[in-house]
Each structure stands twice: as structure tokens, then as C-alpha cells.
PDB file of C-alpha atoms and ligand atoms in Angstrom:
ATOM      1  CA  MET A  15       0.241   0.102   0.370  1.00  0.00           C
ATOM      2  CA  LYS A  16       1.398   3.550  -0.888  1.00  0.00           C
ATOM      3  CA  ASP A  17       2.291   5.582   2.275  1.00  0.00           C
ATOM      4  CA  GLN A  18      -0.460   8.274   3.198  1.00  0.00           C
ATOM      5  CA  MET A  19       2.164  10.651   4.541  1.00  0.00           C
ATOM      6  CA  THR A  20       2.127  14.357   4.606  1.00  0.00           C
ATOM      7  CA  PRO A  21       5.065  15.975   2.702  1.00  0.00           C
ATOM      8  CA  ARG A  22       6.457  17.463   6.369  1.00  0.00           C
ATOM      9  CA  ALA A  23       5.856  13.970   7.846  1.00  0.00           C
ATOM     10  CA  ASP A  24       7.479  12.193   4.841  1.00  0.00           C
ATOM     11  CA  THR A  25      10.304  14.772   5.274  1.00  0.00           C
ATOM     12  CA  ALA A  26      11.074  14.237   8.618  1.00  0.00           C
ATOM     13  CA  ARG A  27      10.850  10.732   8.321  1.00  0.00           C
ATOM     14  CA  ILE A  28      13.576  11.003   5.356  1.00  0.00           C
ATOM     15  CA  ALA A  29      15.806  13.073   7.880  1.00  0.00           C
ATOM     16  CA  ALA A  30      15.395  10.136  10.716  1.00  0.00           C
ATOM     17  CA  GLY A  31      16.665   7.641   8.174  1.00  0.00           C
ATOM     18  CA  PHE A  32      19.479   9.808   7.230  1.00  0.00           C
ATOM     19  CA  ARG A  33      20.172  10.907  10.632  1.00  0.00           C
ATOM     20  CA  ARG A  34      20.405   7.259  11.658  1.00  0.00           C
ATOM     21  CA  SER A  35      22.941   5.963   8.860  1.00  0.00           C
ATOM     22  CA  LEU A  36      25.490   8.846   9.198  1.00  0.00           C
ATOM     23  CA  GLY A  37      27.870   6.273  10.889  1.00  0.00           C
ATOM     24  CA  THR A  38      27.402   3.646   8.818  1.00  0.00           C
ATOM     25  CA  TYR A  39      26.472   5.702   5.115  1.00  0.00           C
ATOM     26  CA  SER A  40      30.572   5.878   4.247  1.00  0.00           C
ATOM     27  CA  THR A  41      30.793   1.865   4.263  1.00  0.00           C
ATOM     28  CA  ALA A  42      27.622   0.745   3.401  1.00  0.00           C
ATOM     29  CA  ALA A  43      27.194   3.500   0.382  1.00  0.00           C
ATOM     30  CA  THR A  44      29.434   1.765  -2.132  1.00  0.00           C
ATOM     31  CA  VAL A  45      27.235   2.710  -5.117  1.00  0.00           C
ATOM     32  CA  GLN A  46      26.645   6.178  -4.173  1.00  0.00           C
ATOM     33  CA  ALA A  47      30.766   6.553  -3.855  1.00  0.00           C
ATOM     34  CA  GLU A  48      30.889   5.303  -7.535  1.00  0.00           C
ATOM     35  CA  ILE A  49      28.207   7.398  -8.763  1.00  0.00           C
ATOM     36  CA  ALA A  50      29.473  10.449  -6.857  1.00  0.00           C
ATOM     37  CA  GLN A  51      32.844  10.102  -8.604  1.00  0.00           C
ATOM     38  CA  GLU A  52      30.986   9.775 -11.889  1.00  0.00           C
ATOM     39  CA  LEU A  53      28.995  12.791 -11.418  1.00  0.00           C
ATOM     40  CA  ALA A  54      32.353  14.707 -10.403  1.00  0.00           C
ATOM     41  CA  ARG A  55      34.176  13.360 -13.695  1.00  0.00           C
ATOM     42  CA  GLN A  56      31.543  14.665 -16.017  1.00  0.00           C
ATOM     43  CA  ILE A  57      31.143  18.102 -14.136  1.00  0.00           C
ATOM     44  CA  ALA A  58      34.916  18.551 -14.453  1.00  0.00           C
ATOM     45  CA  ALA A  59      34.431  17.326 -18.377  1.00  0.00           C
ATOM     46  CA  HIS A  60      31.951  20.222 -18.739  1.00  0.00           C
ATOM     47  CA  ALA A  61      32.464  22.719 -16.170  1.00  0.00           C
ATOM     48  CA  PRO A  62      34.532  26.036 -17.553  1.00  0.00           C
ATOM     49  CA  PRO A  63      38.000  26.623 -15.625  1.00  0.00           C
ATOM     50  CA  GLU A  64      36.626  29.795 -13.937  1.00  0.00           C
ATOM     51  CA  ILE A  65      34.201  27.811 -11.607  1.00  0.00           C
ATOM     52  CA  ALA A  66      34.522  29.508  -8.204  1.00  0.00           C
ATOM     53  CA  GLN A  67      30.987  29.424  -6.122  1.00  0.00           C
ATOM     54  CA  VAL A  68      29.232  25.749  -5.859  1.00  0.00           C
ATOM     55  CA  PHE A  69      26.139  25.072  -3.966  1.00  0.00           C
ATOM     56  CA  GLU A  70      25.818  21.760  -3.210  1.00  0.00           C
ATOM     57  CA  PHE A  71      22.643  20.462  -1.602  1.00  0.00           C
ATOM     58  CA  GLY A  72      21.816  16.948  -0.075  1.00  0.00           C
ATOM     59  CA  CYS A  73      25.693  16.825   0.623  1.00  0.00           C
ATOM     60  CA  GLY A  74      25.157  14.207   3.192  1.00  0.00           C
ATOM     61  CA  THR A  75      28.679  13.134   4.637  1.00  0.00           C
ATOM     62  CA  GLY A  76      30.492  14.424   1.717  1.00  0.00           C
ATOM     63  CA  VAL A  77      30.633  11.718  -0.652  1.00  0.00           C
ATOM     64  CA  LEU A  78      30.474  14.014  -3.714  1.00  0.00           C
ATOM     65  CA  THR A  79      31.866  17.129  -2.067  1.00  0.00           C
ATOM     66  CA  ARG A  80      35.201  15.455  -1.697  1.00  0.00           C
ATOM     67  CA  ALA A  81      35.089  13.909  -5.120  1.00  0.00           C
ATOM     68  CA  LEU A  82      34.516  17.307  -6.306  1.00  0.00           C
ATOM     69  CA  ARG A  83      37.079  19.204  -4.001  1.00  0.00           C
ATOM     70  CA  ALA A  84      39.587  16.774  -5.754  1.00  0.00           C
ATOM     71  CA  GLN A  85      38.249  17.541  -9.695  1.00  0.00           C
ATOM     72  CA  LEU A  86      38.314  21.355  -9.469  1.00  0.00           C
ATOM     73  CA  ASN A  87      40.937  23.192  -8.014  1.00  0.00           C
ATOM     74  CA  GLY A  88      40.035  26.254  -5.424  1.00  0.00           C
ATOM     75  CA  VAL A  89      36.263  26.185  -5.667  1.00  0.00           C
ATOM     76  CA  GLN A  90      34.414  27.252  -2.324  1.00  0.00           C
ATOM     77  CA  PHE A  91      31.312  25.380  -1.403  1.00  0.00           C
ATOM     78  CA  ILE A  92      27.880  26.242   0.089  1.00  0.00           C
ATOM     79  CA  LEU A  93      26.618  23.297   1.647  1.00  0.00           C
ATOM     80  CA  ASN A  94      23.206  21.881   2.356  1.00  0.00           C
ATOM     81  CA  ASP A  95      21.365  18.448   3.753  1.00  0.00           C
ATOM     82  CA  LEU A  96      18.092  17.837   5.697  1.00  0.00           C
ATOM     83  CA  VAL A  97      20.245  16.920   8.077  1.00  0.00           C
ATOM     84  CA  ALA A  98      21.705  19.664  10.583  1.00  0.00           C
ATOM     85  CA  GLU A  99      24.216  17.267  11.714  1.00  0.00           C
ATOM     86  CA  CYS A 100      26.329  17.220   8.078  1.00  0.00           C
ATOM     87  CA  ALA A 101      27.217  20.788   8.999  1.00  0.00           C
ATOM     88  CA  THR A 102      30.596  19.051   9.452  1.00  0.00           C
ATOM     89  CA  THR A 103      30.931  18.508   5.537  1.00  0.00           C
ATOM     90  CA  ALA A 104      31.904  22.163   5.484  1.00  0.00           C
ATOM     91  CA  ALA A 105      35.405  23.045   5.495  1.00  0.00           C
ATOM     92  CA  PRO A 106      36.206  26.017   7.803  1.00  0.00           C
ATOM     93  CA  GLY A 107      34.721  28.981   6.459  1.00  0.00           C
ATOM     94  CA  GLU A 108      32.356  27.608   4.433  1.00  0.00           C
ATOM     95  CA  VAL A 109      28.707  27.787   4.552  1.00  0.00           C
ATOM     96  CA  PHE A 110      26.316  24.918   5.596  1.00  0.00           C
ATOM     97  CA  LEU A 111      22.190  25.836   5.038  1.00  0.00           C
ATOM     98  CA  PRO A 112      20.590  23.002   7.214  1.00  0.00           C
ATOM     99  CA  GLY A 113      17.098  22.016   6.097  1.00  0.00           C
ATOM    100  CA  SER A 114      15.199  21.122   2.915  1.00  0.00           C
ATOM    101  CA  VAL A 115      16.227  22.696  -0.346  1.00  0.00           C
ATOM    102  CA  ASP A 116      13.252  23.445  -0.935  1.00  0.00           C
ATOM    103  CA  ASP A 117      12.619  25.575   2.100  1.00  0.00           C
ATOM    104  CA  ILE A 118      15.728  27.346   2.044  1.00  0.00           C
ATOM    105  CA  ALA A 119      16.738  30.762   0.638  1.00  0.00           C
ATOM    106  CA  LEU A 120      18.779  29.554  -2.291  1.00  0.00           C
ATOM    107  CA  PRO A 121      22.424  31.327  -2.975  1.00  0.00           C
ATOM    108  CA  GLN A 122      22.175  33.236  -5.975  1.00  0.00           C
ATOM    109  CA  GLY A 123      24.588  33.802  -9.112  1.00  0.00           C
ATOM    110  CA  VAL A 124      26.464  30.341  -8.124  1.00  0.00           C
ATOM    111  CA  ASP A 125      28.618  29.023 -10.794  1.00  0.00           C
ATOM    112  CA  LEU A 126      27.719  25.083 -10.178  1.00  0.00           C
ATOM    113  CA  ILE A 127      24.551  23.789  -8.271  1.00  0.00           C
ATOM    114  CA  ALA A 128      25.474  20.062  -7.641  1.00  0.00           C
ATOM    115  CA  SER A 129      23.589  17.041  -5.858  1.00  0.00           C
ATOM    116  CA  ALA A 130      24.117  13.479  -6.059  1.00  0.00           C
ATOM    117  CA  SER A 131      21.778  10.794  -5.254  1.00  0.00           C
ATOM    118  CA  THR A 132      19.103  13.285  -3.315  1.00  0.00           C
ATOM    119  CA  VAL A 133      16.637  14.639  -6.088  1.00  0.00           C
ATOM    120  CA  GLN A 134      14.612  11.274  -5.727  1.00  0.00           C
ATOM    121  CA  TRP A 135      13.354  12.706  -2.621  1.00  0.00           C
ATOM    122  CA  LEU A 136      11.667  15.843  -3.839  1.00  0.00           C
ATOM    123  CA  PRO A 137       8.146  15.793  -4.012  1.00  0.00           C
ATOM    124  CA  ASP A 138       7.868  18.868  -6.777  1.00  0.00           C
ATOM    125  CA  LEU A 139      10.964  18.100  -8.656  1.00  0.00           C
ATOM    126  CA  PRO A 140      10.179  20.481 -12.049  1.00  0.00           C
ATOM    127  CA  GLY A 141       9.307  23.343  -9.205  1.00  0.00           C
ATOM    128  CA  THR A 142      12.687  22.779  -7.291  1.00  0.00           C
ATOM    129  CA  LEU A 143      14.717  22.569 -10.649  1.00  0.00           C
ATOM    130  CA  ARG A 144      13.148  26.200 -11.575  1.00  0.00           C
ATOM    131  CA  ARG A 145      14.180  27.742  -8.579  1.00  0.00           C
ATOM    132  CA  LEU A 146      17.884  26.203  -8.580  1.00  0.00           C
ATOM    133  CA  SER A 147      18.104  27.207 -12.387  1.00  0.00           C
ATOM    134  CA  GLU A 148      17.331  30.790 -11.099  1.00  0.00           C
ATOM    135  CA  ALA A 149      20.164  30.552  -9.043  1.00  0.00           C
ATOM    136  CA  LEU A 150      22.732  29.849 -11.484  1.00  0.00           C
ATOM    137  CA  VAL A 151      24.884  32.679 -13.369  1.00  0.00           C
ATOM    138  CA  PRO A 152      24.320  32.465 -17.561  1.00  0.00           C
ATOM    139  CA  GLY A 153      26.507  29.615 -18.378  1.00  0.00           C
ATOM    140  CA  GLY A 154      26.434  27.844 -15.128  1.00  0.00           C
ATOM    141  CA  LEU A 155      25.871  24.262 -14.588  1.00  0.00           C
ATOM    142  CA  LEU A 156      23.407  22.194 -13.120  1.00  0.00           C
ATOM    143  CA  ALA A 157      24.831  18.635 -12.137  1.00  0.00           C
ATOM    144  CA  LEU A 158      22.957  16.227 -10.593  1.00  0.00           C
ATOM    145  CA  SER A 159      22.464  11.988 -10.264  1.00  0.00           C
ATOM    146  CA  GLY A 160      18.821  10.451  -9.421  1.00  0.00           C
ATOM    147  CA  PHE A 161      17.944   7.087  -9.904  1.00  0.00           C
ATOM    148  CA  GLY A 162      15.489   5.523 -12.598  1.00  0.00           C
ATOM    149  CA  THR A 163      12.506   3.218 -12.795  1.00  0.00           C
ATOM    150  CA  ALA A 164      14.652   0.219 -12.014  1.00  0.00           C
ATOM    151  CA  GLN A 165      16.096   1.445  -9.224  1.00  0.00           C
ATOM    152  CA  PHE A 166      15.435  -1.290  -6.379  1.00  0.00           C
ATOM    153  CA  ALA A 167      13.393  -3.039  -8.979  1.00  0.00           C
ATOM    154  CA  GLN A 168      13.399  -6.412  -6.653  1.00  0.00           C
ATOM    155  CA  LEU A 169      12.060  -4.535  -3.780  1.00  0.00           C
ATOM    156  CA  GLY A 170       9.108  -3.148  -5.943  1.00  0.00           C
ATOM    157  CA  ALA A 171       8.467  -6.461  -7.342  1.00  0.00           C
ATOM    158  CA  LEU A 172       7.903  -7.765  -3.674  1.00  0.00           C
ATOM    159  CA  GLY A 173       5.465  -4.862  -2.823  1.00  0.00           C
ATOM    160  CA  SER A 174       8.026  -3.190  -0.411  1.00  0.00           C
ATOM    161  CA  ALA A 175       7.732   0.453  -0.336  1.00  0.00           C
ATOM    162  CA  GLY A 176      11.794   0.640   0.385  1.00  0.00           C
ATOM    163  CA  ALA A 177      11.302   3.159  -2.385  1.00  0.00           C
ATOM    164  CA  ALA A 178      11.719   6.903  -2.747  1.00  0.00           C
ATOM    165  CA  PRO A 179       9.315   9.078  -4.441  1.00  0.00           C
ATOM    166  CA  GLY A 180      10.970  10.418  -7.580  1.00  0.00           C
ATOM    167  CA  TYR A 181      12.533   7.921 -10.035  1.00  0.00           C
ATOM    168  CA  LEU A 182      13.245   9.456 -13.281  1.00  0.00           C
ATOM    169  CA  ASN A 183      14.804   7.388 -16.471  1.00  0.00           C
ATOM    170  CA  ALA A 184      17.318   9.144 -18.471  1.00  0.00           C
ATOM    171  CA  ARG A 185      14.897  10.507 -21.601  1.00  0.00           C
ATOM    172  CA  GLN A 186      12.410  11.876 -18.709  1.00  0.00           C
ATOM    173  CA  TRP A 187      14.903  14.454 -17.692  1.00  0.00           C
ATOM    174  CA  ARG A 188      14.493  16.752 -20.388  1.00  0.00           C
ATOM    175  CA  GLN A 189      10.723  16.805 -19.820  1.00  0.00           C
ATOM    176  CA  VAL A 190      11.318  18.022 -16.355  1.00  0.00           C
ATOM    177  CA  LEU A 191      14.281  20.331 -17.093  1.00  0.00           C
ATOM    178  CA  PRO A 192      13.401  24.099 -17.457  1.00  0.00           C
ATOM    179  CA  GLY A 193      13.687  25.882 -20.860  1.00  0.00           C
ATOM    180  CA  ASP A 194      16.844  28.032 -20.062  1.00  0.00           C
ATOM    181  CA  LEU A 195      19.066  24.879 -19.246  1.00  0.00           C
ATOM    182  CA  GLN A 196      20.388  22.697 -22.254  1.00  0.00           C
ATOM    183  CA  VAL A 197      21.663  19.182 -21.777  1.00  0.00           C
ATOM    184  CA  LEU A 198      25.440  18.308 -21.890  1.00  0.00           C
ATOM    185  CA  HIS A 199      25.246  15.174 -20.699  1.00  0.00           C
ATOM    186  CA  LEU A 200      22.778  12.592 -19.733  1.00  0.00           C
ATOM    187  CA  SER A 201      23.350   8.679 -19.179  1.00  0.00           C
ATOM    188  CA  GLN A 202      21.952   5.744 -17.015  1.00  0.00           C
ATOM    189  CA  ARG A 203      23.761   2.475 -16.056  1.00  0.00           C
ATOM    190  CA  GLN A 204      22.370  -0.102 -13.729  1.00  0.00           C
ATOM    191  CA  THR A 205      24.454  -1.732 -11.455  1.00  0.00           C
ATOM    192  CA  THR A 206      23.516  -4.682  -9.000  1.00  0.00           C
ATOM    193  CA  LEU A 207      24.921  -5.515  -5.968  1.00  0.00           C
ATOM    194  CA  HIS A 208      24.541  -9.222  -4.208  1.00  0.00           C
ATOM    195  CA  PHE A 209      23.489 -10.152  -0.373  1.00  0.00           C
ATOM    196  CA  PRO A 210      23.787 -13.368   1.242  1.00  0.00           C
ATOM    197  CA  ASP A 211      20.044 -12.943   2.291  1.00  0.00           C
ATOM    198  CA  ALA A 212      17.041 -10.779   2.848  1.00  0.00           C
ATOM    199  CA  LEU A 213      18.286  -9.350   6.465  1.00  0.00           C
ATOM    200  CA  SER A 214      21.587  -7.988   4.648  1.00  0.00           C
ATOM    201  CA  VAL A 215      19.646  -6.499   2.142  1.00  0.00           C
ATOM    202  CA  LEU A 216      17.301  -4.883   4.917  1.00  0.00           C
ATOM    203  CA  ARG A 217      20.137  -3.530   6.841  1.00  0.00           C
ATOM    204  CA  HIS A 218      22.399  -2.513   3.827  1.00  0.00           C
ATOM    205  CA  LEU A 219      18.879   0.003   3.062  1.00  0.00           C
ATOM    206  CA  ARG A 220      19.207   1.142   6.764  1.00  0.00           C
ATOM    207  CA  ASP A 221      22.913   1.611   6.481  1.00  0.00           C
ATOM    208  CA  THR A 222      22.622   4.129   3.500  1.00  0.00           C
ATOM    209  CA  GLY A 223      19.395   5.962   5.004  1.00  0.00           C
ATOM    210  CA  VAL A 224      17.196   4.320   2.420  1.00  0.00           C
ATOM    211  CA  ASN A 225      14.306   2.877   4.545  1.00  0.00           C
ATOM    212  CA  GLY A 226      13.319   6.554   5.977  1.00  0.00           C
ATOM    213  CA  VAL A 227      10.072   6.342   3.901  1.00  0.00           C
ATOM    214  CA  SER A 228       9.393   2.646   4.046  1.00  0.00           C
ATOM    215  CA  GLY A 229       6.756   2.914   6.725  1.00  0.00           C
ATOM    216  CA  GLN A 230       6.958  -0.811   7.210  1.00  0.00           C
ATOM    217  CA  ARG A 231       6.713  -2.982  10.563  1.00  0.00           C
ATOM    218  CA  TRP A 232       9.130  -5.955  10.322  1.00  0.00           C
ATOM    219  CA  SER A 233       7.823  -8.518  12.523  1.00  0.00           C
ATOM    220  CA  ARG A 234       9.283 -11.908  12.579  1.00  0.00           C
ATOM    221  CA  ARG A 235       6.500 -13.142  10.259  1.00  0.00           C
ATOM    222  CA  ARG A 236       6.658 -10.660   7.601  1.00  0.00           C
ATOM    223  CA  LEU A 237      10.396 -11.051   7.828  1.00  0.00           C
ATOM    224  CA  THR A 238      10.243 -14.565   6.855  1.00  0.00           C
ATOM    225  CA  ALA A 239       7.618 -14.305   4.079  1.00  0.00           C
ATOM    226  CA  PHE A 240       9.648 -11.606   2.461  1.00  0.00           C
ATOM    227  CA  ALA A 241      13.028 -13.594   2.758  1.00  0.00           C
ATOM    228  CA  ALA A 242      11.011 -16.570   1.506  1.00  0.00           C
ATOM    229  CA  ALA A 243       9.514 -14.591  -1.227  1.00  0.00           C
ATOM    230  CA  TYR A 244      13.199 -12.671  -2.470  1.00  0.00           C
ATOM    231  CA  GLN A 245      14.725 -15.903  -2.335  1.00  0.00           C
ATOM    232  CA  ALA A 246      12.077 -17.920  -4.807  1.00  0.00           C
ATOM    233  CA  ARG A 247      11.866 -14.996  -6.917  1.00  0.00           C
ATOM    234  CA  PHE A 248      15.197 -13.795  -7.440  1.00  0.00           C
ATOM    235  CA  GLY A 249      17.541 -15.877  -5.652  1.00  0.00           C
ATOM    236  CA  THR A 250      20.772 -16.540  -7.538  1.00  0.00           C
ATOM    237  CA  ALA A 251      23.949 -18.458  -6.963  1.00  0.00           C
ATOM    238  CA  GLU A 252      25.847 -15.176  -6.371  1.00  0.00           C
ATOM    239  CA  GLY A 253      23.198 -14.388  -3.664  1.00  0.00           C
ATOM    240  CA  LEU A 254      20.216 -12.097  -3.983  1.00  0.00           C
ATOM    241  CA  PRO A 255      20.313  -9.225  -6.376  1.00  0.00           C
ATOM    242  CA  LEU A 256      19.564  -5.579  -5.313  1.00  0.00           C
ATOM    243  CA  THR A 257      19.540  -3.356  -8.779  1.00  0.00           C
ATOM    244  CA  TYR A 258      20.556   0.523  -8.543  1.00  0.00           C
ATOM    245  CA  ASP A 259      19.717   2.314 -11.454  1.00  0.00           C
ATOM    246  CA  PRO A 260      21.596   5.757 -11.368  1.00  0.00           C
ATOM    247  CA  VAL A 261      21.123   8.523 -13.921  1.00  0.00           C
ATOM    248  CA  TRP A 262      23.477  11.462 -14.415  1.00  0.00           C
ATOM    249  CA  ILE A 263      22.619  14.628 -16.036  1.00  0.00           C
ATOM    250  CA  VAL A 264      24.672  17.987 -16.741  1.00  0.00           C
ATOM    251  CA  ALA A 265      22.983  21.160 -18.041  1.00  0.00           C
ATOM    252  CA  ARG A 266      24.297  24.454 -18.696  1.00  0.00           C
ATOM    253  CA  LYS A 267      22.075  27.594 -18.354  1.00  0.00           C
ATOM    254  CA  ALA A 268      21.783  29.773 -21.497  1.00  0.00           C
ATOM    255  CA  TYR A 269      23.943  32.964 -21.465  1.00  0.00           C
TER     256      TYR A 269
HETATM  257  C1  SAM B  83      21.762   9.041  -0.509  1.00  0.00           C
HETATM  258  S1  SAM B  83      22.146  10.692   0.592  1.00  0.00           S
HETATM  259  C2  SAM B  83      23.406  11.278  -0.543  1.00  0.00           C
HETATM  260  C3  SAM B  83      24.499  12.060  -0.418  1.00  0.00           C
HETATM  261  C4  SAM B  83      25.362  12.276  -0.666  1.00  0.00           C
HETATM  262  N1  SAM B  83      25.407  13.671  -1.695  1.00  0.00           N
HETATM  263  C5  SAM B  83      26.376  11.214  -1.699  1.00  0.00           C
HETATM  264  O1  SAM B  83      26.285  11.480  -2.826  1.00  0.00           O
HETATM  265  O2  SAM B  83      26.613  10.455  -0.764  1.00  0.00           O
HETATM  266  C6  SAM B  83      20.651  11.881   0.085  1.00  0.00           C
HETATM  267  C7  SAM B  83      21.289  12.907   1.007  1.00  0.00           C
HETATM  268  O3  SAM B  83      20.195  13.575   0.903  1.00  0.00           O
HETATM  269  C8  SAM B  83      19.544  14.391   1.894  1.00  0.00           C
HETATM  270  N2  SAM B  83      17.947  15.067   1.600  1.00  0.00           N
HETATM  271  C9  SAM B  83      17.253  14.237   1.152  1.00  0.00           C
HETATM  272  N3  SAM B  83      16.138  15.130   0.966  1.00  0.00           N
HETATM  273  C10 SAM B  83      16.927  16.506   0.920  1.00  0.00           C
HETATM  274  C11 SAM B  83      15.879  17.644   0.845  1.00  0.00           C
HETATM  275  N4  SAM B  83      14.600  17.671   0.278  1.00  0.00           N
HETATM  276  N5  SAM B  83      17.034  18.791   1.148  1.00  0.00           N
HETATM  277  C12 SAM B  83      18.216  18.405   1.334  1.00  0.00           C
HETATM  278  N6  SAM B  83      18.839  17.358   1.567  1.00  0.00           N
HETATM  279  C13 SAM B  83      17.727  16.369   1.401  1.00  0.00           C
HETATM  280  C14 SAM B  83      19.357  13.301   3.112  1.00  0.00           C
HETATM  281  O4  SAM B  83      19.502  13.995   4.183  1.00  0.00           O
HETATM  282  C15 SAM B  83      20.865  12.703   2.752  1.00  0.00           C
HETATM  283  O5  SAM B  83      22.068  13.434   3.464  1.00  0.00           O
END
């Protein structure tokens, strides 16, 4: 059954899930780390040399922030995350804005807006993208990664709601981007992890902060039924698969 939550309750649960995962994220989120590295590479490939001001939302523990610091020399970050404890991602002298990217006053006139593995949590993506585009200088870059509709396909097939609200395939991105943004790069590439059992899958989700909106109680009976169904439907010699379906997009604001 679909969750019947208000957007605000939803945001609180998303934040609670990620706050709980702060200690485990960097070890467990191996796919997100690869996604951030790829996004940083795409940004470096398209960034004009004079990039100075970067706004990154949903920075979390700084997986993309660190990848970008390594790729772009001398940039100054303004960082944001729903979880206030992520302020430690900011370097001394950098600004951290706590709260939803939809609620904060966005820094204006920035050269690059970047975010990895966060946009799928936003309830009004076209509206957010319009505001983000307005905050860019002419010629500035918007560089994001999200997830396509095959994200956690196995969970969806098993009727679990461990999913974020906004999965978009690469070709759907052109429809949600404001008209003043020109697409420079768009790609999508699935990757599948394998786990020894269903409990390990659920632990992986918890350790990466994902189950903040699942809204499900895992009684022993439910867990046993879920594990049996996962094994019967998807079990392989390698273990139980869990598919990630990342999408990368880099766009430039018109001059
Ligand atoms: C999967 S983590 C990604 C963290 C980091 N960007 C990375 O690539 O590892 C998603 C992050 O987005 C944050 N987040 C979720 N919804 C948000 C919102 N509406 N505004 C700002 N941050 C949000 C979460 O708190 C979490 O830190």
C-alpha cells in the first residue's frame, strides 16, 4: 500500500533515516560513492575553468563534496542537507544551510549547482529545478544524479515500499528541466549488488539511510515471508540481487 504521509511528515522521516545512517553510510554506500565519482568526472569534463562558487544540496557525509574538491581546484562550497549534523562536511569558512533545499533561501549567482543521489526525495522536482536554475549565473552548470525506474526493482516487485517518490529515467529528464537549461550530458547505467540473505538487504538499506520512508514494521512473520519470497523470485548462486539504476545529468544555463 502506498504511504499516506503529509509532505512534512515525509521529510521528517527521510531526515530520520539519513540521520540514523550517518555512522554507517561511508562504508555501506559503495554504489553512491561510485555515482558521485562519475558525477564529479562529468562535471570536470564540462566545467568552465573559472568555476568558483558551488552550491551542493543533499551533501550528506560529503561523498560528492570530496570528489569535487579533488576534481576542481580552489572552489568554495555552500552546502546544504536536510540533516543538520551534516554541517561537518563544510570546510572551515564554508557555509552550511540546514533544512530541505525546497525551504531554504538559495544562494544566488552560483557557478555550479550539484547534487548526488538526492533528487529522488524531492516532492516537486520541476518546481525545485526552476528555482535552482534561477540561482545559477548565465552559463552556470546544474549537475545531478538521480535514479531511474529500475531502482530497487526487486523490492518493488515484492511489494515493499522501500522506495523514494521520484524515480526518473534519463529520457524523462528533458521533460522536467526548465527551458533555459541545455543538456550537456545524460546517461543511465544499472548496477546490481548481491547479498547473502534478505536481512542483509534490509540492513544495507538502513545503513545507507534509504528506509526512512518505507513505513513498514518488520515483524518476524513478515520478515520470514519477505525473505522466502525474495529467495524464491530472485535468488541466484551469487546471492540475492539488489539493483541500482543511477542517472546522471549535466546541463548548462543559457547565457
Ligand atoms: C543518499 S544521500 C546522498 C548523500 C551524498 N550526496 C552522496 O552522494 O553520498 C541523500 C542525502 O540527501 C539528503 N536529503 C534528502 N532530502 C533532502 C532535501 N529535501 N533537502 C536537502 N537534503 C535532502 C539526505 O539527508 C541525505 O543526506
